[in-house]
XYZ file of C-alpha atoms in Angstrom:
677
model
C -9.803 -27.353 -27.188
C -13.378 -27.613 -28.750
C -15.177 -30.519 -31.169
C -15.255 -27.665 -33.862
C -11.119 -26.810 -33.028
C -10.317 -30.514 -33.488
C -12.473 -31.134 -36.915
C -10.504 -27.987 -38.217
C -6.983 -29.727 -37.650
C -8.091 -32.920 -38.954
C -9.224 -30.846 -42.303
C -6.275 -29.114 -42.103
C -4.092 -32.022 -41.836
C -5.655 -34.060 -44.753
C -5.327 -30.890 -46.743
C -1.850 -30.322 -46.075
C -1.306 -34.239 -46.669
C -2.952 -33.996 -50.328
C -1.259 -30.862 -50.884
C 2.045 -32.165 -50.535
C 1.188 -35.623 -52.245
C 0.092 -33.606 -55.168
C 3.144 -31.206 -55.480
C 5.853 -34.132 -54.786
C 3.985 -37.454 -55.272
C 1.666 -37.004 -58.981
C 3.927 -36.680 -61.849
C 7.127 -35.239 -59.999
C 10.329 -34.759 -61.857
C 12.511 -35.446 -58.372
C 13.894 -38.577 -57.422
C 12.124 -40.787 -55.331
C 13.995 -39.900 -52.104
C 14.001 -36.326 -52.838
C 10.120 -36.195 -53.577
C 9.878 -37.975 -50.033
C 11.950 -35.588 -48.706
C 10.402 -32.672 -49.881
C 6.878 -33.949 -49.357
C 7.447 -34.244 -45.482
C 8.951 -30.883 -45.674
C 6.162 -29.353 -47.266
C 3.484 -31.114 -45.431
C 5.091 -29.767 -42.169
C 5.265 -26.326 -43.717
C 1.397 -26.284 -44.676
C 0.128 -27.877 -41.601
C 1.874 -25.362 -39.480
C 0.501 -22.694 -41.452
C -2.912 -23.785 -41.268
C -2.599 -24.542 -37.548
C -1.469 -20.526 -37.173
C -4.730 -19.924 -39.044
C -7.103 -21.683 -37.165
C -5.066 -20.443 -33.837
C -6.284 -23.176 -31.354
C -6.276 -22.109 -28.043
C -4.585 -24.251 -24.970
C -4.900 -24.704 -21.058
C -1.869 -24.497 -19.370
C -1.970 -24.767 -15.527
C 1.134 -23.109 -13.397
C 1.313 -23.815 -9.643
C 3.274 -21.688 -6.909
C 3.917 -21.651 -3.285
C 2.994 -18.723 -1.659
C 4.580 -18.257 2.022
C 2.483 -16.355 4.425
C 3.750 -12.735 4.710
C 5.158 -11.560 7.954
C 5.201 -8.014 7.991
C 7.481 -6.263 11.141
C 6.791 -3.066 12.097
C 9.173 -1.189 13.811
C 9.182 2.044 16.075
C 11.788 4.755 14.900
C 10.835 7.496 17.030
C 12.769 9.393 19.668
C 10.880 8.066 22.243
C 12.752 4.827 21.966
C 15.711 6.807 22.631
C 14.231 8.372 25.702
C 13.562 5.273 27.222
C 16.805 3.839 26.553
C 15.638 1.031 24.496
C 17.692 1.924 21.402
C 19.949 -1.046 21.350
C 17.073 -3.519 22.616
C 14.921 -2.581 19.492
C 18.261 -3.025 17.209
C 18.649 -6.662 18.825
C 15.148 -7.409 18.124
C 15.120 -6.816 14.414
C 18.609 -8.587 14.153
C 17.012 -11.529 16.079
C 14.177 -11.801 13.689
C 16.438 -11.111 10.694
C 18.921 -14.147 11.634
C 16.098 -16.558 12.450
C 16.597 -18.987 9.276
C 13.431 -21.255 10.359
C 11.412 -17.832 10.529
C 12.836 -16.548 7.110
C 11.769 -20.498 5.791
C 8.225 -20.368 6.837
C 7.314 -16.611 5.899
C 7.780 -14.121 3.649
C 9.320 -11.656 6.298
C 9.161 -7.757 5.141
C 10.274 -4.593 7.591
C 8.506 -1.468 7.688
C 9.219 1.853 10.047
C 7.018 3.879 11.421
C 7.251 7.253 13.268
C 5.998 10.765 11.643
C 5.374 8.544 8.739
C 5.278 4.962 7.410
C 7.683 3.361 5.116
C 9.892 0.440 4.199
C 12.791 0.109 7.032
C 15.987 1.224 5.928
C 18.298 1.943 9.048
C 16.693 1.915 12.636
C 17.923 5.645 13.219
C 14.666 6.741 16.224
C 14.938 10.065 14.908
C 11.404 10.741 14.331
C 9.585 13.735 16.672
C 6.343 11.981 16.239
C 4.742 8.781 16.532
C 1.710 7.909 14.571
C 0.586 4.279 15.453
C -2.458 4.510 13.657
C -1.249 5.245 10.393
C 1.084 2.333 10.503
C -1.840 -0.051 11.159
C -4.071 1.565 9.075
C -1.388 1.188 5.888
C -0.235 -2.506 6.787
C -3.943 -3.348 6.906
C -4.212 -1.740 3.465
C -1.143 -3.679 2.218
C -2.178 -7.014 3.117
C -5.512 -7.382 3.538
C -6.141 -10.426 1.331
C -3.382 -12.283 2.706
C -2.250 -14.206 5.696
C -0.396 -11.586 7.211
C -0.084 -12.022 11.336
C 1.713 -8.635 12.155
C 4.674 -8.315 14.581
C 4.939 -4.323 16.148
C 7.818 -3.505 18.012
C 7.056 -0.579 19.829
C 6.355 1.359 23.333
C 2.907 1.841 22.449
C 2.977 5.467 22.881
C 1.547 7.739 20.099
C 1.912 11.469 19.588
C -0.643 12.559 17.021
C -3.181 10.459 14.832
C -6.431 8.543 15.586
C -6.469 6.304 17.964
C -4.688 3.280 17.104
C -6.603 0.834 19.466
C -9.799 1.734 17.552
C -8.222 1.088 13.831
C -6.707 -2.133 15.331
C -10.661 -3.274 15.776
C -10.961 -3.584 11.838
C -7.376 -4.946 11.298
C -7.601 -8.088 8.992
C -5.081 -10.168 10.446
C -3.624 -10.918 14.325
C -1.139 -8.441 15.582
C 1.818 -9.344 17.615
C 3.194 -6.809 19.978
C 6.758 -6.992 21.218
C 6.687 -4.227 23.997
C 9.875 -2.387 24.712
C 10.326 0.105 27.636
C 9.974 0.093 31.104
C 6.504 -1.114 32.634
C 6.908 -0.035 36.222
C 4.726 2.800 37.348
C 6.584 5.673 38.752
C 4.723 8.653 40.531
C 4.643 11.674 37.817
C 2.820 14.588 37.747
C 2.788 16.105 33.692
C 1.171 18.838 31.852
C -0.601 16.154 29.124
C -1.787 18.938 26.654
C -1.463 22.960 26.319
C -3.967 24.575 23.973
C -3.944 27.929 23.071
C -4.688 30.420 20.005
C -1.619 30.908 17.606
C -2.604 34.535 17.570
C -4.125 36.761 19.467
C -5.368 40.967 19.058
C -3.759 43.793 21.092
C -5.599 44.596 24.394
C -7.674 41.551 23.943
C -6.953 38.127 26.212
C -6.693 34.915 24.596
C -7.710 31.217 26.475
C -5.370 28.792 27.508
C -6.454 24.882 28.413
C -4.036 23.236 30.200
C -4.698 19.473 30.896
C -2.873 18.021 34.062
C -2.382 14.257 34.870
C -1.172 12.734 37.719
C -0.028 8.881 37.939
C 0.259 7.598 41.526
C -1.502 6.165 44.437
C -1.022 8.739 47.340
C -2.928 12.189 47.301
C -0.499 15.021 46.391
C -0.489 18.558 45.700
C 1.456 21.332 43.537
C 1.100 24.482 41.840
C 0.457 25.199 38.439
C 2.293 28.358 36.997
C 2.409 30.445 33.834
C 5.577 32.643 33.391
C 6.634 35.017 30.867
C 9.824 35.764 30.990
C 10.717 36.106 34.760
C 7.330 37.493 35.645
C 4.390 34.677 36.914
C 1.130 36.088 34.972
C -0.616 33.079 36.705
C -0.448 30.574 39.299
C -3.084 28.051 41.248
C -2.435 25.352 43.559
C -3.913 21.737 42.127
C -4.755 18.683 44.161
C -4.758 15.138 42.705
C -5.472 11.601 44.093
C -5.458 8.096 42.505
C -9.063 8.337 41.751
C -9.172 12.087 41.136
C -6.010 11.974 38.850
C -6.843 14.712 36.110
C -7.251 18.487 36.026
C -7.883 20.904 33.155
C -7.309 24.304 33.744
C -8.888 27.113 31.648
C -7.427 30.816 32.289
C -7.539 34.069 29.817
C -4.320 35.838 29.604
C -4.231 39.498 28.297
C -2.509 40.452 25.281
C -0.267 43.636 26.215
C 2.323 43.839 23.614
C 2.448 43.723 19.775
C 4.560 40.805 18.500
C 5.872 37.182 19.677
C 5.077 36.438 23.212
C 6.725 33.517 24.482
C 5.361 31.869 27.905
C 6.328 28.639 29.849
C 3.597 26.783 31.546
C 5.047 24.591 34.797
C 3.399 22.095 36.969
C 5.683 22.220 39.963
C 7.471 18.656 40.037
C 7.229 16.074 43.382
C 10.455 15.749 45.328
C 10.201 11.709 44.008
C 9.390 12.487 40.266
C 11.769 10.341 37.829
C 10.641 12.322 34.615
C 10.561 16.283 35.222
C 10.790 16.984 31.386
C 7.147 16.519 31.101
C 6.243 19.022 33.787
C 6.988 22.172 31.468
C 6.034 23.146 28.410
C 7.001 26.259 25.984
C 4.235 28.162 24.142
C 4.034 31.207 22.127
C 1.214 33.649 21.034
C 1.855 36.492 18.154
C -0.291 39.432 19.168
C -1.480 41.405 16.172
C -2.897 44.886 16.298
C -5.619 43.653 13.686
C -7.277 41.192 11.923
C -7.621 40.354 7.957
C -11.498 41.007 7.394
C -13.349 39.529 4.628
C -17.318 39.892 4.022
C -18.838 37.379 2.387
C -21.856 38.868 0.177
C -24.642 36.449 -0.574
C -28.255 36.226 -1.254
C -28.301 32.275 -0.986
C -28.165 30.057 2.005
C -25.699 27.555 0.831
C -23.162 24.871 2.233
C -20.255 26.330 0.113
C -20.571 29.428 2.706
C -19.829 27.462 6.051
C -17.129 25.564 4.138
C -15.614 28.912 3.345
C -15.657 30.459 6.625
C -14.376 27.503 8.327
C -11.314 27.373 5.601
C -10.485 31.121 6.059
C -11.152 31.259 9.823
C -8.743 28.155 10.455
C -5.961 31.054 10.836
C -6.974 33.465 13.573
C -5.581 35.987 11.709
C -8.657 36.602 9.379
C -12.236 36.943 10.305
C -15.404 36.328 8.388
C -18.664 38.162 7.911
C -21.730 37.196 6.149
C -24.251 40.117 4.953
C -26.969 40.325 2.088
C -26.353 42.982 -1.012
C -28.740 45.540 0.433
C -26.691 45.606 3.778
C -23.121 45.175 2.249
C -22.130 48.175 0.222
C -22.695 50.583 3.189
C -19.904 48.794 5.395
C -17.577 47.642 2.307
C -14.894 50.020 3.374
C -14.255 48.229 6.676
C -13.073 45.065 4.921
C -9.770 43.869 2.756
C -11.827 41.114 0.646
C -15.249 41.046 -0.606
C -16.271 37.662 -1.657
C -19.232 37.654 -4.286
C -21.270 34.478 -3.595
C -23.440 33.515 -6.814
C -24.161 37.442 -7.482
C -27.340 38.597 -9.486
C -28.924 42.117 -10.009
C -29.576 42.664 -6.066
C -25.725 42.960 -6.370
C -25.764 46.346 -8.330
C -25.069 48.844 -5.227
C -22.291 46.274 -4.367
C -20.454 46.487 -7.392
C -21.034 50.373 -7.959
C -19.336 50.753 -4.391
C -16.826 47.978 -5.237
C -15.680 50.039 -8.549
C -15.757 53.742 -6.405
C -13.273 52.066 -3.549
C -11.251 49.660 -5.723
C -11.549 46.722 -3.130
C -10.217 43.560 -4.031
C -12.798 40.749 -4.786
C -13.402 36.768 -5.328
C -16.660 36.285 -7.567
C -17.763 32.786 -6.695
C -20.289 31.630 -9.673
C -22.479 28.761 -9.749
C -26.124 27.673 -10.954
C -27.412 30.633 -9.421
C -25.415 33.262 -11.101
C -26.934 35.826 -13.408
C -24.331 35.705 -16.122
C -26.158 38.466 -18.023
C -26.041 40.833 -14.833
C -22.497 40.111 -14.416
C -21.037 40.426 -17.843
C -22.557 43.921 -17.859
C -21.405 45.239 -14.736
C -17.676 44.483 -14.739
C -15.375 44.097 -17.623
C -13.067 41.552 -16.384
C -14.616 38.323 -17.598
C -17.695 37.136 -19.849
C -19.422 33.816 -19.968
C -22.459 33.611 -22.422
C -23.813 30.897 -20.158
C -26.880 28.625 -21.020
C -29.436 27.480 -18.568
C -27.859 23.836 -18.458
C -25.740 22.569 -15.689
C -22.455 20.588 -16.220
C -19.944 18.661 -13.723
C -16.408 20.495 -13.811
C -13.075 19.047 -12.068
C -9.936 21.124 -11.676
C -6.624 20.591 -12.666
C -3.807 22.407 -11.212
C -1.503 24.838 -13.353
C 1.808 24.211 -11.960
C 3.445 27.192 -13.628
C 1.056 29.840 -11.449
C 3.136 32.382 -10.146
C 0.861 34.793 -8.094
C 1.466 32.563 -4.985
C 2.752 29.125 -3.734
C 0.253 25.987 -3.987
C 0.469 22.533 -4.072
C -1.378 19.965 -5.701
C -4.035 18.293 -3.463
C -4.890 15.794 -6.000
C -7.794 18.071 -7.542
C -8.389 15.727 -10.107
C -9.742 13.213 -7.863
C -11.949 16.014 -5.759
C -15.812 15.432 -6.755
C -16.705 17.588 -9.545
C -18.401 20.904 -9.115
C -21.257 22.548 -10.904
C -21.625 25.712 -13.147
C -23.304 26.681 -15.947
C -22.257 25.494 -19.488
C -20.598 27.990 -21.273
C -17.068 29.097 -22.048
C -15.425 31.655 -19.189
C -13.661 34.187 -21.078
C -11.351 36.742 -19.135
C -10.748 40.120 -20.792
C -7.555 41.521 -18.439
C -3.940 40.000 -17.764
C -4.739 37.160 -15.928
C -2.930 33.690 -14.284
C -4.929 30.470 -14.225
C -4.617 28.571 -11.138
C -6.967 25.816 -11.948
C -8.133 24.518 -15.362
C -11.768 23.377 -15.916
C -11.931 19.497 -17.149
C -14.707 17.485 -18.142
C -14.711 13.825 -18.063
C -10.871 13.983 -18.316
C -10.595 16.255 -21.004
C -9.880 20.170 -20.881
C -12.534 22.716 -21.819
C -9.865 25.240 -22.083
C -11.849 27.515 -19.758
C -10.521 28.573 -16.318
C -12.080 26.964 -12.733
C -10.319 29.618 -10.915
C -8.298 32.475 -12.314
C -6.563 35.852 -10.489
C -5.947 39.264 -12.182
C -4.554 42.483 -11.195
C -5.340 45.751 -12.690
C -4.261 49.208 -11.927
C -3.479 47.594 -8.347
C -6.815 46.161 -7.577
C -6.735 42.570 -7.086
C -9.471 40.305 -8.777
C -10.438 36.535 -9.272
C -13.120 34.376 -10.527
C -14.093 31.085 -9.276
C -16.436 29.410 -11.431
C -18.045 26.296 -9.709
C -20.221 25.461 -6.395
C -19.945 22.537 -4.531
C -16.693 23.614 -2.628
C -17.591 21.870 0.416
C -17.581 18.777 -0.893
C -13.727 19.501 -2.003
C -13.023 20.225 1.907
C -14.759 17.001 2.981
C -12.955 15.144 0.336
C -9.850 16.886 1.400
C -10.623 15.496 5.164
C -10.911 12.045 4.070
C -7.835 11.866 2.328
C -5.926 13.530 5.274
C -8.075 12.969 8.314
C -7.836 16.807 8.820
C -8.938 20.304 6.976
C -5.265 21.764 6.866
C -4.463 20.921 3.348
C -7.717 21.928 1.912
C -7.680 25.200 4.546
C -4.375 26.361 3.573
C -5.152 26.139 0.067
C -8.318 28.637 0.299
C -5.766 30.793 3.061
C -3.224 31.383 0.562
C -5.590 32.565 -1.845
C -7.185 34.787 0.679
C -3.954 35.926 2.012
C -2.657 37.166 -1.845
C -6.088 38.742 -2.513
C -6.665 40.898 0.711
C -3.439 42.329 0.238
C -2.434 44.994 -1.966
C 1.497 44.390 -1.402
C 3.469 45.314 -4.264
C 4.599 42.163 -6.190
C 8.427 41.509 -6.084
C 10.633 39.168 -7.796
C 11.320 37.394 -4.646
C 8.644 36.464 -2.276
C 9.232 34.442 0.788
C 6.839 32.936 3.141
C 7.384 31.350 6.549
C 5.765 31.489 10.287
C 7.111 34.030 12.827
C 7.327 30.992 15.553
C 7.536 26.790 14.806
C 7.301 24.389 17.524
C 10.448 22.106 16.860
C 8.368 18.855 16.928
C 6.651 19.841 13.444
C 8.118 20.876 9.933
C 10.405 24.165 9.841
C 9.602 24.979 6.355
C 10.527 28.431 4.832
C 9.159 28.553 1.175
C 9.842 31.357 -1.679
C 9.064 31.957 -5.261
C 11.491 34.002 -7.757
C 10.186 35.100 -11.008
C 12.075 36.606 -13.526
C 11.983 40.280 -15.105
C 8.903 39.656 -16.890
C 7.096 38.195 -13.566
C 7.212 34.678 -14.994
C 8.336 31.934 -12.140
C 11.480 30.778 -12.739
C 12.414 27.244 -12.095
C 15.994 27.295 -13.154
C 16.906 29.786 -10.508
C 19.003 28.630 -7.556
C 17.764 29.817 -4.124
C 19.337 29.462 -0.451
C 18.982 30.669 2.828
C 21.509 31.926 5.299
C 20.011 31.337 9.010
C 21.927 33.531 12.012
C 21.288 32.018 15.407
C 20.868 35.644 17.474
C 22.646 34.295 20.597
C 25.654 32.041 19.253
C 26.136 34.077 16.178
C 26.047 30.571 14.101
C 25.769 30.633 10.606
C 24.291 28.035 8.325
C 23.347 27.563 4.741
C 20.875 25.617 2.873
C 19.485 25.061 -0.806
C 16.019 25.433 -1.077
C 14.459 22.695 -3.369
C 12.323 23.200 -6.632
C 8.688 21.687 -5.418
C 6.300 22.541 -8.428
C 5.840 26.237 -8.568
C 7.898 27.348 -5.558
C 11.064 26.112 -3.876
C 11.182 24.998 -0.042
C 13.884 24.339 2.692
C 13.001 22.283 5.926
C 14.990 23.786 8.704
C 13.993 20.915 11.350
C 17.744 20.215 11.781
C 18.432 24.098 13.801
C 17.999 23.769 17.336
C 15.787 25.861 19.309
C 16.266 29.825 19.110
C 15.935 32.862 17.654
C 16.868 33.404 13.903
C 17.149 36.068 11.283
C 17.378 34.826 7.769
C 18.325 36.002 4.358
C 17.087 33.896 1.294
C 18.898 34.950 -1.907
C 19.755 33.968 -5.505
C 22.624 33.038 -6.939
C 24.236 35.161 -9.376
C 21.336 37.895 -8.842
C 21.050 40.948 -6.726
C 18.233 39.821 -5.239
C 17.209 38.578 -1.723
C 14.550 39.008 1.186
C 15.484 38.769 5.092
C 13.392 38.127 7.832
C 13.242 36.575 11.403
C 11.494 33.264 12.901
C 11.786 31.307 16.260
C 11.694 27.709 16.789
C 10.370 26.952 20.328
C 11.628 23.593 22.131
C 8.988 20.982 22.582
C 9.796 17.563 22.182
C 6.721 15.581 22.898
C 8.406 12.172 22.963
C 10.158 12.759 25.832
C 7.046 13.111 27.890
C 7.138 8.904 28.424
C 8.236 7.063 31.234
C 6.969 4.112 30.726
C 5.802 1.800 27.696
C 2.079 1.284 27.093
C 1.467 -1.817 27.816
C -2.311 -1.914 28.541
C -3.498 -0.631 25.205
C -1.008 -2.887 23.122
C -2.328 -6.127 24.981
C -5.624 -4.724 24.194
C -4.733 -4.148 20.598
C -3.178 -7.756 20.548
C -6.431 -9.494 22.252
C -8.886 -7.380 19.576
C -6.934 -9.072 16.753
C -6.320 -12.271 18.007
C -2.910 -12.216 18.425
C -0.628 -12.027 21.653
C 1.730 -9.352 23.319
C 5.216 -10.089 24.505
C 7.746 -8.549 26.502
C 11.134 -8.039 24.638
C 12.899 -10.698 26.850
C 10.110 -13.305 25.747
C 11.209 -12.741 21.805
C 12.179 -16.503 21.537
C 8.607 -17.286 22.714
C 7.150 -15.293 20.069
C 8.993 -16.953 17.340
C 8.368 -20.399 18.594
C 4.562 -19.676 18.192
C 4.407 -18.406 15.238
C 6.515 -21.188 13.746
C 4.144 -23.673 15.569
C 1.076 -22.145 14.333
C -0.603 -24.296 11.848
C -2.750 -21.462 10.733
C 0.255 -19.877 8.986
C 1.078 -22.326 6.478
C 2.256 -21.853 2.809
C -0.344 -21.989 0.316
C -0.032 -23.872 -2.940
C -2.042 -21.642 -5.671
C -2.551 -22.768 -9.379
C -2.768 -20.452 -11.947
C -4.807 -21.429 -15.357
C -3.921 -19.601 -18.537
C -5.589 -19.916 -21.927
C -2.527 -19.595 -24.394
C -3.476 -19.220 -28.253
C -0.976 -21.487 -30.407
C -0.030 -18.347 -32.209
C 2.007 -16.819 -29.064
C 3.964 -20.213 -29.426
C 6.986 -19.090 -30.819
C 8.808 -22.448 -31.604
C 5.917 -23.403 -34.059
C 7.136 -20.277 -36.030
C 10.773 -21.359 -35.636
C 9.722 -24.551 -36.843
C 8.128 -22.938 -40.455
C 11.482 -21.086 -40.624
C 13.585 -24.043 -40.010
C 11.741 -26.429 -42.717
C 11.417 -23.478 -45.474
C 15.224 -22.863 -44.862
C 15.893 -26.447 -45.090
C 14.144 -26.989 -48.252
C 15.986 -24.423 -49.759
C 19.200 -25.218 -48.743
C 18.635 -28.779 -50.163
C 16.868 -27.379 -53.687
C 20.246 -25.281 -53.748
C 22.436 -28.182 -53.027
C 21.043 -30.222 -55.531
C 20.944 -27.425 -58.192
C 17.533 -27.147 -58.463
C 17.422 -23.273 -58.141
């Protein structure tokens, strides 16, 4: 409290005293006892009111004792089951939970990791993938500025994600792995990885790359075989030694028949091998007789062109060609979709040919677009553009109904650049992305699609698409989400298929260690997306004829169902709408591949290196008591007393307001009692 505030309080006290004396001490009509009583009450009232007007501020300091954090990360993937360590892991978790000294010293929290990372509700070991890297990164973010030694209960085997050993180098706390699983090294031959395309074209060849790994000391020889049905399509002998313990086999296989073609790659097991499930892998290729050809017409060289090509060709069914306007007009009929990148007057023959052939198009506009030309050469949209650039973001329209799309967090993406002006679309259309500037909508579309007389067209008014693709990678560490977003856009615009009220989207085959997802959209008779509909899918196994029915759940502007509970096999399905005579049918195949069964041992060496990098120590499951004892005795992990100082204004002190109310009430009651009111 400052000296000036103290002076004001003194003046307030003197003033309140003077007023009270003047009111009840100078020429008063009350008796002596009432004068004193009323004077004191009035002094308290006036002085309290003056204090509220002055509103002095007081400092208050509170002290809290903060225990160090102890996150416990538990591997809940199915590799724990494959190594017969389920009960061991449950016992370790229970041992930590039941240790009173540990709970008293630390603020213990439990997390599970497998496909994802989250709070540990139950230890089920059902996840079909393991991402230890994500568990480390998320834990580091949660406890970055705190004392938080981290216990990791795992076999150390990771099936996807970046190498967790490298992410541990930036971990801000010590990691204490409890290693579960057999550390004994057995002789083992396995197919470490198979790389192949998802699609191939008829009468072409598709590449296959197989990485074969050997664990053992003696020199061995085996045979690598690829079978299709009962036929051997490739075979070769392979040899390994302790030093030369891996081989990469590259072969090309012919595509002779349209449709889903299934193969089995096998490295013949050694007689003394313990785990033979990792000697074979099933893979499939869908053979198609033609690709979707996309032509990008551009006079410019721009990073957006490379981003578009990468995103579109992430699906092998699509091929992209670049061409300048002067050459493009002669070959337009060879392509299902034409992307017009920043068109200007050199595109005149291209537009004339597009109008003649009724080709589907996307116009991508930006700072180099000649809007005077574009306004005159087509009638679907118009923009009175000024020669001033502006930065615009995109907001997803969740009611967009032409195809299903997920929100990738577009509002957080870097802004695109466009010319200032309002984009007016003059034909019936749907807006997928709305323009936004500094959080305010411009009422202009950023991306909109339209269909006129069976011809599908779209406008994307903004350049800098490459930044969006790069940002998607920063968010998810892969381009998959953004590439799927662009892929769906291209798939819709490249097709002339008549739109139906029920649209179903599914893959022809799935690996059962990945999500098995079927999505659908349902529209009312006016072709407006109906989010009140109840959709269900009936799935029938071809061999067993077992029938399963699942509901589709609403997700933004589409319905979706996860069928990961189904076993491997061939299935037919029918998606139907309750109380409506509308349905769609199809087929898909689930291929068996459990990557979590590929491991014989715990990855002891890597977990030990992680512990060393972070200043921790590794322990085997039978040494958990030693770990607990070391954590309890470690003086670096002690409770910290924190003080918090707050400046509190007097007006926030509710007791003073209560005092004023009590004093005024008391004065009124006394006056009433003595007949003075």
